PDB file of C-alpha atoms and ligand atoms in Angstrom:
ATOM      1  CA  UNK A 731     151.006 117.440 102.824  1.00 48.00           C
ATOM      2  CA  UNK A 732     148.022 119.160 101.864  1.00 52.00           C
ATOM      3  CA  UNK A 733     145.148 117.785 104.159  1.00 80.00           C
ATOM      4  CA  UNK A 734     142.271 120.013 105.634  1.00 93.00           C
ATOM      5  CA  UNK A 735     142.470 120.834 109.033  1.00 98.00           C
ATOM      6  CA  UNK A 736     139.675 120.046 111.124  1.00 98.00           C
ATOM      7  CA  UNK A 737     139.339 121.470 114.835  1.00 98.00           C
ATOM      8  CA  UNK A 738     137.902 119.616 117.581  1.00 99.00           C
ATOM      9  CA  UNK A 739     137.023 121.095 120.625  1.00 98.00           C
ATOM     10  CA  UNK A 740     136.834 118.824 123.408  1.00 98.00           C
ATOM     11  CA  UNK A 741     133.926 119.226 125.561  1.00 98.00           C
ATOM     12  CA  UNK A 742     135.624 118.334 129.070  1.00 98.00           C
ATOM     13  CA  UNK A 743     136.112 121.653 129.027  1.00 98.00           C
ATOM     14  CA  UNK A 744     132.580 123.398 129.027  1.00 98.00           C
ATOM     15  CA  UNK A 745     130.632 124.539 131.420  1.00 98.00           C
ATOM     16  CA  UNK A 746     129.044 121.258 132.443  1.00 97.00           C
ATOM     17  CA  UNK A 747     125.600 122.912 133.799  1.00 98.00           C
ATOM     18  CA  UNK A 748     125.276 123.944 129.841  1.00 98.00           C
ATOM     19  CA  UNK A 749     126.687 121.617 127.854  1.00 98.00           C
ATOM     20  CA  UNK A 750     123.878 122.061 125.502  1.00 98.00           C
ATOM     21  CA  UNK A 751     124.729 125.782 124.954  1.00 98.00           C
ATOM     22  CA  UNK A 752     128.170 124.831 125.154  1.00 98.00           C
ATOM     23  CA  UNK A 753     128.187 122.366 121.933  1.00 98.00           C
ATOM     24  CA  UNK A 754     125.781 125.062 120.065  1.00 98.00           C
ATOM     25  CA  UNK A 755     128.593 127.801 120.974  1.00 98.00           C
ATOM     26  CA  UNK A 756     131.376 125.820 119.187  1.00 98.00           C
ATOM     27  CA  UNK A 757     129.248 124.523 116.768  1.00 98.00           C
ATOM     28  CA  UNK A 758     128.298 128.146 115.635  1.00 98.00           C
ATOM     29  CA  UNK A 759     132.415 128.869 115.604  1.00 98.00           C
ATOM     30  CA  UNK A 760     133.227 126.599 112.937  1.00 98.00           C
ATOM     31  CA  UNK A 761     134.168 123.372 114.452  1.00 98.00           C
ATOM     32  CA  UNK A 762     133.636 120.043 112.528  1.00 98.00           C
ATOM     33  CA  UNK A 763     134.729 117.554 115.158  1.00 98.00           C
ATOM     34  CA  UNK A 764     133.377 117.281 118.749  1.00 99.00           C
ATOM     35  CA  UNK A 765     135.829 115.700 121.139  1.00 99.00           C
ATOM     36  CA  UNK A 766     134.474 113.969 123.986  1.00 99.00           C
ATOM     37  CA  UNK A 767     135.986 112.393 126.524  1.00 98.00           C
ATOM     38  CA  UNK A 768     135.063 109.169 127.972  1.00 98.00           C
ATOM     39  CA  UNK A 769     136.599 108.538 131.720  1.00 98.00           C
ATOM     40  CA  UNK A 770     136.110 105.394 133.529  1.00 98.00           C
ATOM     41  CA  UNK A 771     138.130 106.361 136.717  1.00 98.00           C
ATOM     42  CA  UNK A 772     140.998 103.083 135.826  1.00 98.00           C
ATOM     43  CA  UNK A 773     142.230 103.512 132.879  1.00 98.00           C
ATOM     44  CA  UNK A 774     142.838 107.496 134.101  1.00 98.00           C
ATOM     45  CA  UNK A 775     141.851 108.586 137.264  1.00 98.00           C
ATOM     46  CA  UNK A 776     139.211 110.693 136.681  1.00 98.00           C
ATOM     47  CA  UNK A 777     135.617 110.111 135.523  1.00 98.00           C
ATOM     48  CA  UNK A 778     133.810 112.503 132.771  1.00 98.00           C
ATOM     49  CA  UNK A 779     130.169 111.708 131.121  1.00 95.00           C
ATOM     50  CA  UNK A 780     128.654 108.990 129.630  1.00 97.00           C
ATOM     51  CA  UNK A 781     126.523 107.670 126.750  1.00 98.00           C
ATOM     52  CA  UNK A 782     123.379 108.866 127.988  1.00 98.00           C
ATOM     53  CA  UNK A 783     124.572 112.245 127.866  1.00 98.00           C
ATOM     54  CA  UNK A 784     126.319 111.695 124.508  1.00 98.00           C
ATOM     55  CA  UNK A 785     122.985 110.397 123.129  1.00 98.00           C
ATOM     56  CA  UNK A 786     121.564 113.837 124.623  1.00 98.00           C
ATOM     57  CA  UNK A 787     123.636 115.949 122.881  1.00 98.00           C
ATOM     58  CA  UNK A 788     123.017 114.168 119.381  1.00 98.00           C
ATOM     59  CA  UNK A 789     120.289 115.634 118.386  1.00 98.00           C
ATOM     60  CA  UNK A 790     121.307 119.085 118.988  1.00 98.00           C
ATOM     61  CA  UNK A 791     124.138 119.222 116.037  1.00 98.00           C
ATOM     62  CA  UNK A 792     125.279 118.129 113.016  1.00 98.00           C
ATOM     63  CA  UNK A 793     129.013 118.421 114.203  1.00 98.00           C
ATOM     64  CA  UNK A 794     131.031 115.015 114.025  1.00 98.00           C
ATOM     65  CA  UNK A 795     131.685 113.001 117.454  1.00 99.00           C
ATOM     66  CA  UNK A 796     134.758 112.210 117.989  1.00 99.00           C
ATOM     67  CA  UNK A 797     134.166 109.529 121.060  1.00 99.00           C
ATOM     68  CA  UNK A 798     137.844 109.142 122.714  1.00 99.00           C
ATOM     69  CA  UNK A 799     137.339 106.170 125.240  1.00 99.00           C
ATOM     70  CA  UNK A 800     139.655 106.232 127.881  1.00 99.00           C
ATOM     71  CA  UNK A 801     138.406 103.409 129.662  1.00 98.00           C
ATOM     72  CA  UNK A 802     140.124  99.911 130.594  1.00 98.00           C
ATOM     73  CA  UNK A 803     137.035  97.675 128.705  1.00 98.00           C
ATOM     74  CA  UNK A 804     136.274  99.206 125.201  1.00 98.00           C
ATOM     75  CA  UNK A 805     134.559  95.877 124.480  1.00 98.00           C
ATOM     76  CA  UNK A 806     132.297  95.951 126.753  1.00 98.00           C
ATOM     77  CA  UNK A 807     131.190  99.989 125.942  1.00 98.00           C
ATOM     78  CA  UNK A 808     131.984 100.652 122.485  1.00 98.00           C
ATOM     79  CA  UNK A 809     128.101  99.389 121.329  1.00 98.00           C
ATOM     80  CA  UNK A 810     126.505 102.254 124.087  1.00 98.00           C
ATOM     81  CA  UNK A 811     128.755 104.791 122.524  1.00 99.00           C
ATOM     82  CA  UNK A 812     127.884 103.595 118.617  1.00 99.00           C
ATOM     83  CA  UNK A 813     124.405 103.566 120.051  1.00 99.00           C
ATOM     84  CA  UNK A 814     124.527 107.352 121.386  1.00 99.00           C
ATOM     85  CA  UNK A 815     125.036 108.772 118.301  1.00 98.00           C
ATOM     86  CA  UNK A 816     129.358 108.403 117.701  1.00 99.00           C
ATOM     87  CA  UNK A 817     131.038 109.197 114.103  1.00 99.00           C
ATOM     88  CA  UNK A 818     134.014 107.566 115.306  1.00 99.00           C
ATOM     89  CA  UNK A 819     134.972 105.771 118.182  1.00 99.00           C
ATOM     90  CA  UNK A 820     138.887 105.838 119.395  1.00 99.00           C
ATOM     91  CA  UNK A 821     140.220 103.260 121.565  1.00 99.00           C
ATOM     92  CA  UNK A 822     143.290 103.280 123.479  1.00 99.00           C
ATOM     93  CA  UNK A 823     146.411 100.731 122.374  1.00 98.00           C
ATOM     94  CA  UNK A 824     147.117  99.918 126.045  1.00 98.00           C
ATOM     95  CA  UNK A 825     143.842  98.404 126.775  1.00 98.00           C
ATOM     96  CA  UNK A 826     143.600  95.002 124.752  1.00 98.00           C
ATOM     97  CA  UNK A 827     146.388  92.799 122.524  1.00 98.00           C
ATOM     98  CA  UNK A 828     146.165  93.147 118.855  1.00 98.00           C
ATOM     99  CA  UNK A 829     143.848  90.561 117.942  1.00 98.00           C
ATOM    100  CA  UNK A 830     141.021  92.500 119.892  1.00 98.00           C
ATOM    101  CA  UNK A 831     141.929  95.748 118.997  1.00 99.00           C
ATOM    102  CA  UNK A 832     142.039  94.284 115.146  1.00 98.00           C
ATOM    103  CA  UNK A 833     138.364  93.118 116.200  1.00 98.00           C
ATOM    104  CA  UNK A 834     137.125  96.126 117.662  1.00 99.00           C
ATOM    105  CA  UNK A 835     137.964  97.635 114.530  1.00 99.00           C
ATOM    106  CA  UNK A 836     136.414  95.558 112.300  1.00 98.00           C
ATOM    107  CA  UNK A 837     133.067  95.567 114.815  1.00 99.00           C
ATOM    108  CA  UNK A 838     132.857  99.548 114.888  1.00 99.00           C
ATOM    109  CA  UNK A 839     132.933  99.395 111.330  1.00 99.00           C
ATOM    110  CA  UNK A 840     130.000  96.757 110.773  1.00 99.00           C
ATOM    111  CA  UNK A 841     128.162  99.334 112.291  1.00 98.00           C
ATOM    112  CA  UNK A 842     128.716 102.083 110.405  1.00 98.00           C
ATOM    113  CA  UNK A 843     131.210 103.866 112.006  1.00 98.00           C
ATOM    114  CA  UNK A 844     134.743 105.136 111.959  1.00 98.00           C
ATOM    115  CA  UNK A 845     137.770 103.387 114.314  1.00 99.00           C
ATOM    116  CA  UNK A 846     140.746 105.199 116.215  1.00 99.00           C
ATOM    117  CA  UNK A 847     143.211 104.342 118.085  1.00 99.00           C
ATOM    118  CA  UNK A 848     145.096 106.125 120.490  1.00 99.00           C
ATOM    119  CA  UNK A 849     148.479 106.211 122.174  1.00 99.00           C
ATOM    120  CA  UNK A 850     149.607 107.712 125.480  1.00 98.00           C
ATOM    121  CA  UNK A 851     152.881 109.367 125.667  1.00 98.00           C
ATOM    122  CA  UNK A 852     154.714 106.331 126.804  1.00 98.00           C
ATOM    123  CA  UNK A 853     153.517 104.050 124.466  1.00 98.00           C
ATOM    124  CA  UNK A 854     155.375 104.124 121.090  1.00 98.00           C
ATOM    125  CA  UNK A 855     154.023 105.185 118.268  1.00 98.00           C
ATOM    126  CA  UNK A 856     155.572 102.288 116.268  1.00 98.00           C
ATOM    127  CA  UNK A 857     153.519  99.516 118.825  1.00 98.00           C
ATOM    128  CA  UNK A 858     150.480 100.727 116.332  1.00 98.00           C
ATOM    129  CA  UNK A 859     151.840  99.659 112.877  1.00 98.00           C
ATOM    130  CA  UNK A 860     150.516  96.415 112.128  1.00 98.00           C
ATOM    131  CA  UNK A 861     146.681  97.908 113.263  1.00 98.00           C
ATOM    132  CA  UNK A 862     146.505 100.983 110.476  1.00 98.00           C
ATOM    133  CA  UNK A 863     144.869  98.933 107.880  1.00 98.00           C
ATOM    134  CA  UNK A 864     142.115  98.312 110.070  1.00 98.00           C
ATOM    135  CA  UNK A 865     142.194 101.425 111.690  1.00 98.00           C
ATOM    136  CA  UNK A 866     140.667 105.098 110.299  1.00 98.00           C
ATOM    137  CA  UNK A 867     142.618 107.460 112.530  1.00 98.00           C
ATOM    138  CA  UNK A 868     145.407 107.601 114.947  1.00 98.00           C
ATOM    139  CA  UNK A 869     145.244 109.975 118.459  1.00 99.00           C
ATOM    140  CA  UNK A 870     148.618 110.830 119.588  1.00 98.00           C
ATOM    141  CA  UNK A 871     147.919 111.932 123.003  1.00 99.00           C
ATOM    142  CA  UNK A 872     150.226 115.204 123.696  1.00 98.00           C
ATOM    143  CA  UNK A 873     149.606 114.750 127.723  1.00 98.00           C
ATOM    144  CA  UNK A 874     148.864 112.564 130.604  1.00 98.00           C
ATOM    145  CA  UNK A 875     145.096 111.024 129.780  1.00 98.00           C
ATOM    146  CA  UNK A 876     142.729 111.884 132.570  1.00 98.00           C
ATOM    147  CA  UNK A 877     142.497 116.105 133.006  1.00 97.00           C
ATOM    148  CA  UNK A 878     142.130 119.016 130.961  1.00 97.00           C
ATOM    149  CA  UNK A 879     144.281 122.291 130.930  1.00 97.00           C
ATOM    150  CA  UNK A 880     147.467 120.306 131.208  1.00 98.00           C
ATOM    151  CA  UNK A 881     150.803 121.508 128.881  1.00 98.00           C
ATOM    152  CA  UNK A 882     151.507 120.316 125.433  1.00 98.00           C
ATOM    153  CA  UNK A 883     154.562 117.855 125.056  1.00 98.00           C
ATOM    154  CA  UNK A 884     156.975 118.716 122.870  1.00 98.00           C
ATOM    155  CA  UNK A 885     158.863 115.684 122.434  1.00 98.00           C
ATOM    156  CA  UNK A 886     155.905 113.619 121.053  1.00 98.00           C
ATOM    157  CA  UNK A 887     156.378 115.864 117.323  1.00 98.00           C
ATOM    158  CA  UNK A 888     158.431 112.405 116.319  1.00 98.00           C
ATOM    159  CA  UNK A 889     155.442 110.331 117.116  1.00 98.00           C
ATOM    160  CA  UNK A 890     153.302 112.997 114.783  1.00 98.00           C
ATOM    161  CA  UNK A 891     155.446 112.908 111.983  1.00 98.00           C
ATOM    162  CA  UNK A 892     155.852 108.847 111.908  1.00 98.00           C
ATOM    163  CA  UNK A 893     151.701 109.021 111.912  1.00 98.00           C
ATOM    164  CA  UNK A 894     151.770 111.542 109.604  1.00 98.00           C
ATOM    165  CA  UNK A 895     154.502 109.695 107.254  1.00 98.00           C
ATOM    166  CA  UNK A 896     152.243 106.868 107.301  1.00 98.00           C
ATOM    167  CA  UNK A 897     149.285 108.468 105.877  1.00 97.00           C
ATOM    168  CA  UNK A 898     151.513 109.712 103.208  1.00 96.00           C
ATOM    169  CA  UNK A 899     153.133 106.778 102.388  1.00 97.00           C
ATOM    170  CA  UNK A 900     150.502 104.018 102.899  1.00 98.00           C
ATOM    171  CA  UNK A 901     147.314 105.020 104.577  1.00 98.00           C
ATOM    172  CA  UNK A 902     145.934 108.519 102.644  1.00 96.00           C
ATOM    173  CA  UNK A 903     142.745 108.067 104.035  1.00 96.00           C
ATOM    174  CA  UNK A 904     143.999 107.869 107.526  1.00 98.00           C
ATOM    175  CA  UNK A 905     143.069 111.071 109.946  1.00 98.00           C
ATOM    176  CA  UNK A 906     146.158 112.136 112.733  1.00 98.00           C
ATOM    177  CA  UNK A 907     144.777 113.642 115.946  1.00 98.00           C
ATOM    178  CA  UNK A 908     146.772 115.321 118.253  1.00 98.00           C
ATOM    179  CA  UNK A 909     144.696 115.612 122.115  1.00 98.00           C
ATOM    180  CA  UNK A 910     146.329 117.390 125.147  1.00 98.00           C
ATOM    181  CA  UNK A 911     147.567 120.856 125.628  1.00 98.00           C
ATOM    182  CA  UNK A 912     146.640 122.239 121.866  1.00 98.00           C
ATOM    183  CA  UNK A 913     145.619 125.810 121.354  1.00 98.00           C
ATOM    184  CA  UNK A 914     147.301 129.213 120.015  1.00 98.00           C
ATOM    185  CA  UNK A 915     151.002 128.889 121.124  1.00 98.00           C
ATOM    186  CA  UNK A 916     150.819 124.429 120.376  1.00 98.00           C
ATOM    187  CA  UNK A 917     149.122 123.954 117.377  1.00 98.00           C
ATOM    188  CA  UNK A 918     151.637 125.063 115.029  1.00 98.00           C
ATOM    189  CA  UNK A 919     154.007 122.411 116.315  1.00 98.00           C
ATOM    190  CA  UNK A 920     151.421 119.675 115.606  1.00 98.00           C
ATOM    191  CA  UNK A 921     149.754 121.018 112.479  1.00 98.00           C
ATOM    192  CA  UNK A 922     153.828 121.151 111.639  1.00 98.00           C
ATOM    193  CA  UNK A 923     154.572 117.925 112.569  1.00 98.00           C
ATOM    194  CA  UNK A 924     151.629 116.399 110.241  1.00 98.00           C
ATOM    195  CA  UNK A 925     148.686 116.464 112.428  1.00 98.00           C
ATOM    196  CA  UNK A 926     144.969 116.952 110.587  1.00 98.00           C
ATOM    197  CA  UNK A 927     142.871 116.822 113.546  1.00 98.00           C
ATOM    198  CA  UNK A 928     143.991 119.271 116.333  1.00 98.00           C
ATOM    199  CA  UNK A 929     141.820 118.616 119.554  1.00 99.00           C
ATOM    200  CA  UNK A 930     141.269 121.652 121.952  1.00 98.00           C
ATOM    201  CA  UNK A 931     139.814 122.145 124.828  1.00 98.00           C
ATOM    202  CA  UNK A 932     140.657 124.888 127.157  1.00 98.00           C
ATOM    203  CA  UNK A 933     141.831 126.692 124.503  1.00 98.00           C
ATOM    204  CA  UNK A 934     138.169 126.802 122.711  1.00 98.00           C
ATOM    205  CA  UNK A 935     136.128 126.740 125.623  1.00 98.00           C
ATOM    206  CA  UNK A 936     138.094 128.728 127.888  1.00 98.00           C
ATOM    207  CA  UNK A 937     138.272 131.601 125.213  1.00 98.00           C
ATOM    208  CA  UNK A 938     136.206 134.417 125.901  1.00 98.00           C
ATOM    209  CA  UNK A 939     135.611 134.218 121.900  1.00 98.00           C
ATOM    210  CA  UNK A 940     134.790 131.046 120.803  1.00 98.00           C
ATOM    211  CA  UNK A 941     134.725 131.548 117.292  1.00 98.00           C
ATOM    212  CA  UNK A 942     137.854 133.996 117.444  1.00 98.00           C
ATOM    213  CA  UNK A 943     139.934 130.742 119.038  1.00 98.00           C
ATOM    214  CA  UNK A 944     138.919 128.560 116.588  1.00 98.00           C
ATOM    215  CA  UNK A 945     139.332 130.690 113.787  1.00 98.00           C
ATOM    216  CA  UNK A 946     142.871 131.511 115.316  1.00 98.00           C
ATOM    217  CA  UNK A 947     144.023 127.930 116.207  1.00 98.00           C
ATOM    218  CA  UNK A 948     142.827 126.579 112.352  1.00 98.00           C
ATOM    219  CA  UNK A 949     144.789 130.057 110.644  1.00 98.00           C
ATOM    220  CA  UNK A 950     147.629 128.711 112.559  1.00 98.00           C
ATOM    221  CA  UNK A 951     147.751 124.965 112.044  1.00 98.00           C
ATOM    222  CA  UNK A 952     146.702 126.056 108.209  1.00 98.00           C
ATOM    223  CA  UNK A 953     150.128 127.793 107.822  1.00 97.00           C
ATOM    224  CA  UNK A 954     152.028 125.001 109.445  1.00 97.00           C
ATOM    225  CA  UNK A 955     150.407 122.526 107.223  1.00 97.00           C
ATOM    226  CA  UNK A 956     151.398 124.330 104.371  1.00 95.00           C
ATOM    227  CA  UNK A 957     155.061 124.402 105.289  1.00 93.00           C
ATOM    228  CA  UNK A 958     155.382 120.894 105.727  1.00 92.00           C
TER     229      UNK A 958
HETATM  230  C1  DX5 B1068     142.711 114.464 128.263  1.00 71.51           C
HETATM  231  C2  DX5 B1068     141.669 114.512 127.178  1.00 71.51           C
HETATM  232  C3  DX5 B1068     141.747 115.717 126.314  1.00 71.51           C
HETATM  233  C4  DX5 B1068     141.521 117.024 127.030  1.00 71.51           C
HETATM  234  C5  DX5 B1068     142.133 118.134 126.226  1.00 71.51           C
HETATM  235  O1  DX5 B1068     142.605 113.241 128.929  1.00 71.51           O
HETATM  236  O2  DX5 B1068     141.808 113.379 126.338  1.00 71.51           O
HETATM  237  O3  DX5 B1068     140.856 115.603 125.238  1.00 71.51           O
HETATM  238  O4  DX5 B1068     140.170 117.299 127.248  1.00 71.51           O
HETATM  239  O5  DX5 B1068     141.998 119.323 126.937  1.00 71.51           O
HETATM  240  P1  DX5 B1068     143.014 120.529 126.731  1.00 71.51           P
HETATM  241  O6  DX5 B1068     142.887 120.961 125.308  1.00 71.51           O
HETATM  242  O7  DX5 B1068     142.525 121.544 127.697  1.00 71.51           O
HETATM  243  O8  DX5 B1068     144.405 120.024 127.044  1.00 71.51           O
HETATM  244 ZN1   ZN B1069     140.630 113.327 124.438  1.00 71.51          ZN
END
């Protein structure tokens, strides 16, 4: 597979009293994607930010943003978060029946924008095949939804490759995210396992070299592409 890899930090991570800085400092590193993290305290239990300060950060960067909505109503929120200033919006599989998700889809691209959807790590990957023609990218979570900093799962590489085999096979345009646990020792494994999109957060933001991180984590999902 030869698709460019794209790194997305994810902005749970930064220093929250200057986010602004924060988002310039990755944006100067080389990142095209900006992950953030929408928390509604149900669908995980934790809460993060919201559309106001997505539609605050907008205007400082040209970088993509990557909303991930981890929240139980997507319907209900997707339009704030299209509104704010989102590239693409990713919903989560375990949050509405087909139908809806097939709608959601559909509405996120009558306004102009791209569609994910995401799975946990108990959901299979397969429980997503009859939405890829409506869908732009799939996010194969690689922990737990809810916290940053956790460990990278292993055993999800099969749900990866079956993503990754179906943007070979049927779906070239589609984009394969892999969120939880990423950074210098992980992303080889998911770059490996087909992954385009590697999110990262503490592994970005934690770095005392921004730039050097994300340089580092692309070099090494780059060479794991290219073995594929
Ligand atoms: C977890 C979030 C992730 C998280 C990744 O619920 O979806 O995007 O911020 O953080 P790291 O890279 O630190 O695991
Ligand atoms: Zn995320």
């Amino acid at each position: 597979m030869n698709r460019q890899i794209k790194i997305a930090p994810s902005l749970l991570a930064a220093d929250a009293a200057r986010l602004a800085d924060e988002v310039k400092k990755v944006e100067n590193a080389g990142a095209e994607w900006l992950h953030l993290d929408i928390m509604d305290g149900h669908f995980v239990p934790n809460l993060s930010f919201s559309a106001q300060t997505v539609a605050a950060l907008r205007p400082l960067t040209r970088m993509y943003f990557d909303v991930h909505l981890m929240i139980t109503d997507p319907v209900g929120y997707m339009d704030s978060f299209v509104d704010a200033g989102a590239d693409i919006v990713t919903v989560h599989k375990e949050t509405a029946d087909d139908e809806t998700l097939r709608k959601i889809a559909e509405h996120l691209h009558s306004r102009g924008v791209k569609a994910g959807i995401s799975v946990k790590p108990k959901t299979p990957i397969e429980t997503v095949a009859g939405l890829l023609d409506v869908f732009d990218m799939v996010l194969i979570m690689t922990v737990e939804p809810g916290f940053g900093g956790q460990s990278y799962m292993k055993d999800m590489d099969e749900k990866i490759k079956w993503a990754a085999k179906m943007a070979n096979t049927k779906y070239p345009n589609l984009e394969v995210e892999v969120d939880g646990g990423v950074g210098v020792k992980t992303a080889a494994l998911a770059a490996g396992s087909g992954a385009n999109v590697l999110v990262a957060g503490s592994a970005v933001f934690g770095a005392a070299d921004a730039s050097a991180a994300v340089k580092e984590i692309r070099g090494i999902g780059e060479t794991a592409a290219a073995n594929i």
